[in-house]
Amino acid sequence: MNPSIARDTSTPPSEQETAALHKQRLRTELLARRKALGEQDKIAADAIIGQRVLDWCATHAIHSLAVYQPIRREPDLSAAYNALAARGVHLCLPVVVDNDAALEFRAWQPGDPLQKDGMGTLVPPAGTTVVRPQALLIPCLGVNTAGYRLGYGGGFYDRTLAASPRPLAVGVCHSFGRVEFEAQAHDIPLDSIIFEDV
């Protein structure tokens, strides 16, 4: 056999590739932990997170907030959304308009009709008023000590937060989502993070 053919000439992964692979492994682990969370534990954690979201909004005088419809067992904060709406806070939901674009936000209040988009997420229908919220409530798979979020890898919230002027960004995350990873060039840190344990 020709030694030049047998030799492995592949180059080692770059720092960026290594960081991306590490984040992908963390995503798999954290999704499994979230899936394994007992139903009563999840209900209790969601209630605490929801109350802390209400407190955060009151402290920061939030009058316009982008919320989310939970997927993949993200914290269900529907009770908090009802309370915010009752306080007169204007809510909206994110909509993916293009895979490489920032999110669009459409006005929404609890009880308004929703439809599934191409990714299976519930969103307000086309034609709903588009708004620019004061703050974004962002679900996190994980977060690191520097306040960077680990999401599903699509980059939608990072592109949204890269716009100027940027809204406040508060993440919500289960306590087991505290992990360490290197932020990449496109990552943007959150302003605050809410957990159920502290």
Short mmCIF file of C-alpha atoms in Angstrom, two decimals:
data_model
loop_
_atom_site.label_atom_id
_atom_site.label_comp_id
_atom_site.label_asym_id
_atom_site.label_seq_id
_atom_site.Cartn_x
_atom_site.Cartn_y
_atom_site.Cartn_z
CA MET A 1 0.00 0.00 0.00
CA ASN A 2 1.26 3.47 -0.82
CA PRO A 3 2.11 5.20 2.52
CA SER A 4 0.92 8.54 1.17
CA ILE A 5 -2.56 7.07 0.67
CA ALA A 6 -2.68 5.32 4.06
CA ARG A 7 -1.65 8.42 6.02
CA ASP A 8 -4.48 10.38 7.64
CA THR A 9 -4.14 13.89 6.26
CA SER A 10 -7.21 15.34 7.96
CA THR A 11 -6.56 18.51 9.92
CA PRO A 12 -7.63 18.81 13.57
CA PRO A 13 -10.86 20.75 14.15
CA SER A 14 -10.56 24.49 14.61
CA GLU A 15 -11.39 26.15 17.92
CA GLN A 16 -14.68 27.30 16.43
CA GLU A 17 -15.55 23.77 15.26
CA THR A 18 -14.61 22.34 18.67
CA ALA A 19 -16.81 24.93 20.43
CA ALA A 20 -19.72 24.16 18.10
CA LEU A 21 -19.37 20.40 18.72
CA HIS A 22 -19.29 20.97 22.49
CA LYS A 23 -22.46 23.06 22.30
CA GLN A 24 -24.18 20.37 20.25
CA ARG A 25 -23.33 17.72 22.87
CA LEU A 26 -24.67 20.01 25.60
CA ARG A 27 -27.91 20.47 23.65
CA THR A 28 -28.41 16.71 23.47
CA GLU A 29 -27.71 16.27 27.20
CA LEU A 30 -29.93 19.15 28.31
CA LEU A 31 -32.84 18.11 26.10
CA ALA A 32 -32.62 14.64 27.67
CA ARG A 33 -32.62 16.14 31.19
CA ARG A 34 -35.60 18.31 30.37
CA LYS A 35 -37.47 15.32 28.93
CA ALA A 36 -36.71 13.30 32.08
CA LEU A 37 -37.96 16.01 34.44
CA GLY A 38 -40.90 14.65 36.48
CA GLU A 39 -44.25 16.29 35.78
CA GLN A 40 -44.77 17.58 39.34
CA ASP A 41 -41.22 18.94 39.46
CA LYS A 42 -41.79 20.69 36.12
CA ILE A 43 -45.08 22.23 37.27
CA ALA A 44 -43.44 23.51 40.45
CA ALA A 45 -40.41 24.92 38.59
CA ASP A 46 -42.62 26.59 35.97
CA ALA A 47 -44.71 28.26 38.68
CA ILE A 48 -41.60 29.69 40.40
CA ILE A 49 -40.12 30.90 37.11
CA GLY A 50 -43.45 32.46 36.16
CA GLN A 51 -43.66 34.40 39.43
CA ARG A 52 -40.08 35.61 39.00
CA VAL A 53 -40.91 36.78 35.47
CA LEU A 54 -43.79 38.82 36.94
CA ASP A 55 -41.46 40.29 39.56
CA TRP A 56 -38.80 41.10 36.94
CA CYS A 57 -41.35 42.85 34.73
CA ALA A 58 -42.63 44.91 37.68
CA THR A 59 -39.09 45.88 38.75
CA HIS A 60 -38.13 46.96 35.22
CA ALA A 61 -41.47 48.67 34.45
CA ILE A 62 -41.99 46.47 31.40
CA HIS A 63 -44.96 47.58 29.31
CA SER A 64 -44.30 45.51 26.17
CA LEU A 65 -42.94 41.96 26.30
CA ALA A 66 -42.25 39.29 23.71
CA VAL A 67 -43.15 35.90 25.19
CA TYR A 68 -43.06 32.40 23.68
CA GLN A 69 -45.23 29.34 23.21
CA PRO A 70 -43.36 26.41 24.80
CA ILE A 71 -41.94 23.57 22.73
CA ARG A 72 -39.74 20.62 23.80
CA ARG A 73 -40.87 20.95 27.44
CA GLU A 74 -39.71 24.55 27.83
CA PRO A 75 -41.11 26.29 30.93
CA ASP A 76 -44.86 26.80 30.48
CA LEU A 77 -45.53 30.35 31.69
CA SER A 78 -49.12 30.71 30.51
CA ALA A 79 -50.30 31.71 34.02
CA ALA A 80 -47.74 34.53 34.03
CA TYR A 81 -48.88 35.64 30.57
CA ASN A 82 -52.46 35.89 31.85
CA ALA A 83 -51.29 37.95 34.84
CA LEU A 84 -49.19 40.24 32.64
CA ALA A 85 -52.09 40.82 30.28
CA ALA A 86 -54.32 41.62 33.25
CA ARG A 87 -51.77 44.24 34.34
CA GLY A 88 -51.97 45.88 30.92
CA VAL A 89 -48.64 44.63 29.56
CA HIS A 90 -48.72 44.36 25.76
CA LEU A 91 -47.58 40.88 24.74
CA CYS A 92 -46.36 39.56 21.42
CA LEU A 93 -44.96 36.32 20.00
CA PRO A 94 -41.89 35.69 17.82
CA VAL A 95 -42.32 34.53 14.25
CA VAL A 96 -39.63 33.10 11.97
CA VAL A 97 -39.98 34.93 8.65
CA ASP A 98 -36.74 33.65 7.07
CA ASN A 99 -34.10 31.16 8.21
CA ASP A 100 -31.36 33.80 8.06
CA ALA A 101 -33.35 36.79 9.35
CA ALA A 102 -34.14 38.29 12.74
CA LEU A 103 -37.44 37.35 14.34
CA GLU A 104 -40.62 39.28 13.67
CA PHE A 105 -42.93 39.97 16.62
CA ARG A 106 -46.70 39.92 16.25
CA ALA A 107 -49.11 41.31 18.82
CA TRP A 108 -50.84 38.64 20.89
CA GLN A 109 -52.90 38.34 24.07
CA PRO A 110 -53.97 35.11 25.81
CA GLY A 111 -56.98 33.72 23.98
CA ASP A 112 -56.06 35.18 20.57
CA PRO A 113 -56.04 32.63 17.73
CA LEU A 114 -52.76 30.93 16.85
CA GLN A 115 -51.65 28.69 14.01
CA LYS A 116 -48.70 26.34 13.53
CA ASP A 117 -45.81 27.62 11.46
CA GLY A 118 -43.46 25.49 9.34
CA MET A 119 -41.45 24.58 12.45
CA GLY A 120 -44.50 23.43 14.41
CA THR A 121 -44.54 26.48 16.70
CA LEU A 122 -47.80 28.29 17.45
CA VAL A 123 -47.76 31.85 16.08
CA PRO A 124 -50.26 34.64 15.41
CA PRO A 125 -51.57 34.44 11.83
CA ALA A 126 -50.21 36.55 8.99
CA GLY A 127 -51.73 40.02 8.98
CA THR A 128 -51.47 40.40 12.76
CA THR A 129 -49.95 43.73 13.83
CA VAL A 130 -46.13 43.64 13.88
CA VAL A 131 -44.63 45.34 16.97
CA ARG A 132 -41.23 46.16 18.50
CA PRO A 133 -41.28 44.95 22.11
CA GLN A 134 -39.42 46.64 24.95
CA ALA A 135 -38.12 43.28 26.21
CA LEU A 136 -37.82 39.66 25.10
CA LEU A 137 -38.54 36.65 27.30
CA ILE A 138 -36.26 33.97 25.86
CA PRO A 139 -36.35 30.24 26.70
CA CYS A 140 -32.88 28.73 27.21
CA LEU A 141 -31.66 25.16 27.07
CA GLY A 142 -28.61 26.32 28.98
CA VAL A 143 -26.66 29.41 29.98
CA ASN A 144 -23.06 29.99 31.01
CA THR A 145 -21.68 32.19 33.78
CA ALA A 146 -21.09 35.05 31.32
CA GLY A 147 -24.80 35.17 30.50
CA TYR A 148 -24.62 33.57 27.07
CA ARG A 149 -27.55 31.42 26.05
CA LEU A 150 -27.54 27.93 24.61
CA GLY A 151 -30.55 27.50 22.34
CA TYR A 152 -31.36 25.05 19.56
CA GLY A 153 -28.68 26.42 17.23
CA GLY A 154 -30.78 28.40 14.76
CA GLY A 155 -29.38 31.78 15.81
CA PHE A 156 -32.74 33.57 15.57
CA TYR A 157 -32.52 35.35 18.92
CA ASP A 158 -28.87 36.30 18.36
CA ARG A 159 -29.75 37.92 15.02
CA THR A 160 -32.67 39.68 16.69
CA LEU A 161 -30.51 41.03 19.53
CA ALA A 162 -27.85 42.18 17.07
CA ALA A 163 -30.25 44.86 15.76
CA SER A 164 -30.07 48.39 17.10
CA PRO A 165 -31.68 49.58 19.27
CA ARG A 166 -31.87 46.19 20.95
CA PRO A 167 -34.58 45.21 23.40
CA LEU A 168 -33.86 43.98 26.91
CA ALA A 169 -33.33 40.23 26.94
CA VAL A 170 -34.27 38.05 29.90
CA GLY A 171 -33.68 34.31 29.71
CA VAL A 172 -35.64 31.62 31.54
CA CYS A 173 -33.86 28.36 32.26
CA HIS A 174 -34.13 25.33 34.50
CA SER A 175 -31.40 25.22 37.12
CA PHE A 176 -29.75 22.15 35.55
CA GLY A 177 -29.13 24.32 32.49
CA ARG A 178 -26.16 26.06 34.12
CA VAL A 179 -23.32 24.84 31.90
CA GLU A 180 -20.00 26.07 30.61
CA PHE A 181 -19.23 26.65 26.96
CA GLU A 182 -17.26 29.14 24.90
CA ALA A 183 -19.33 31.89 23.32
CA GLN A 184 -18.94 32.14 19.55
CA ALA A 185 -18.60 35.34 17.55
CA HIS A 186 -22.34 35.56 16.78
CA ASP A 187 -23.49 34.92 20.38
CA ILE A 188 -24.98 37.84 22.31
CA PRO A 189 -25.31 37.77 26.13
CA LEU A 190 -28.62 38.14 27.93
CA ASP A 191 -29.32 41.03 30.30
CA SER A 192 -30.87 38.79 33.00
CA ILE A 193 -31.52 35.10 33.57
CA ILE A 194 -34.31 33.64 35.69
CA PHE A 195 -34.00 30.17 37.27
CA GLU A 196 -36.33 28.34 39.64
CA ASP A 197 -33.77 27.84 42.40
CA VAL A 198 -32.31 31.32 43.09
#
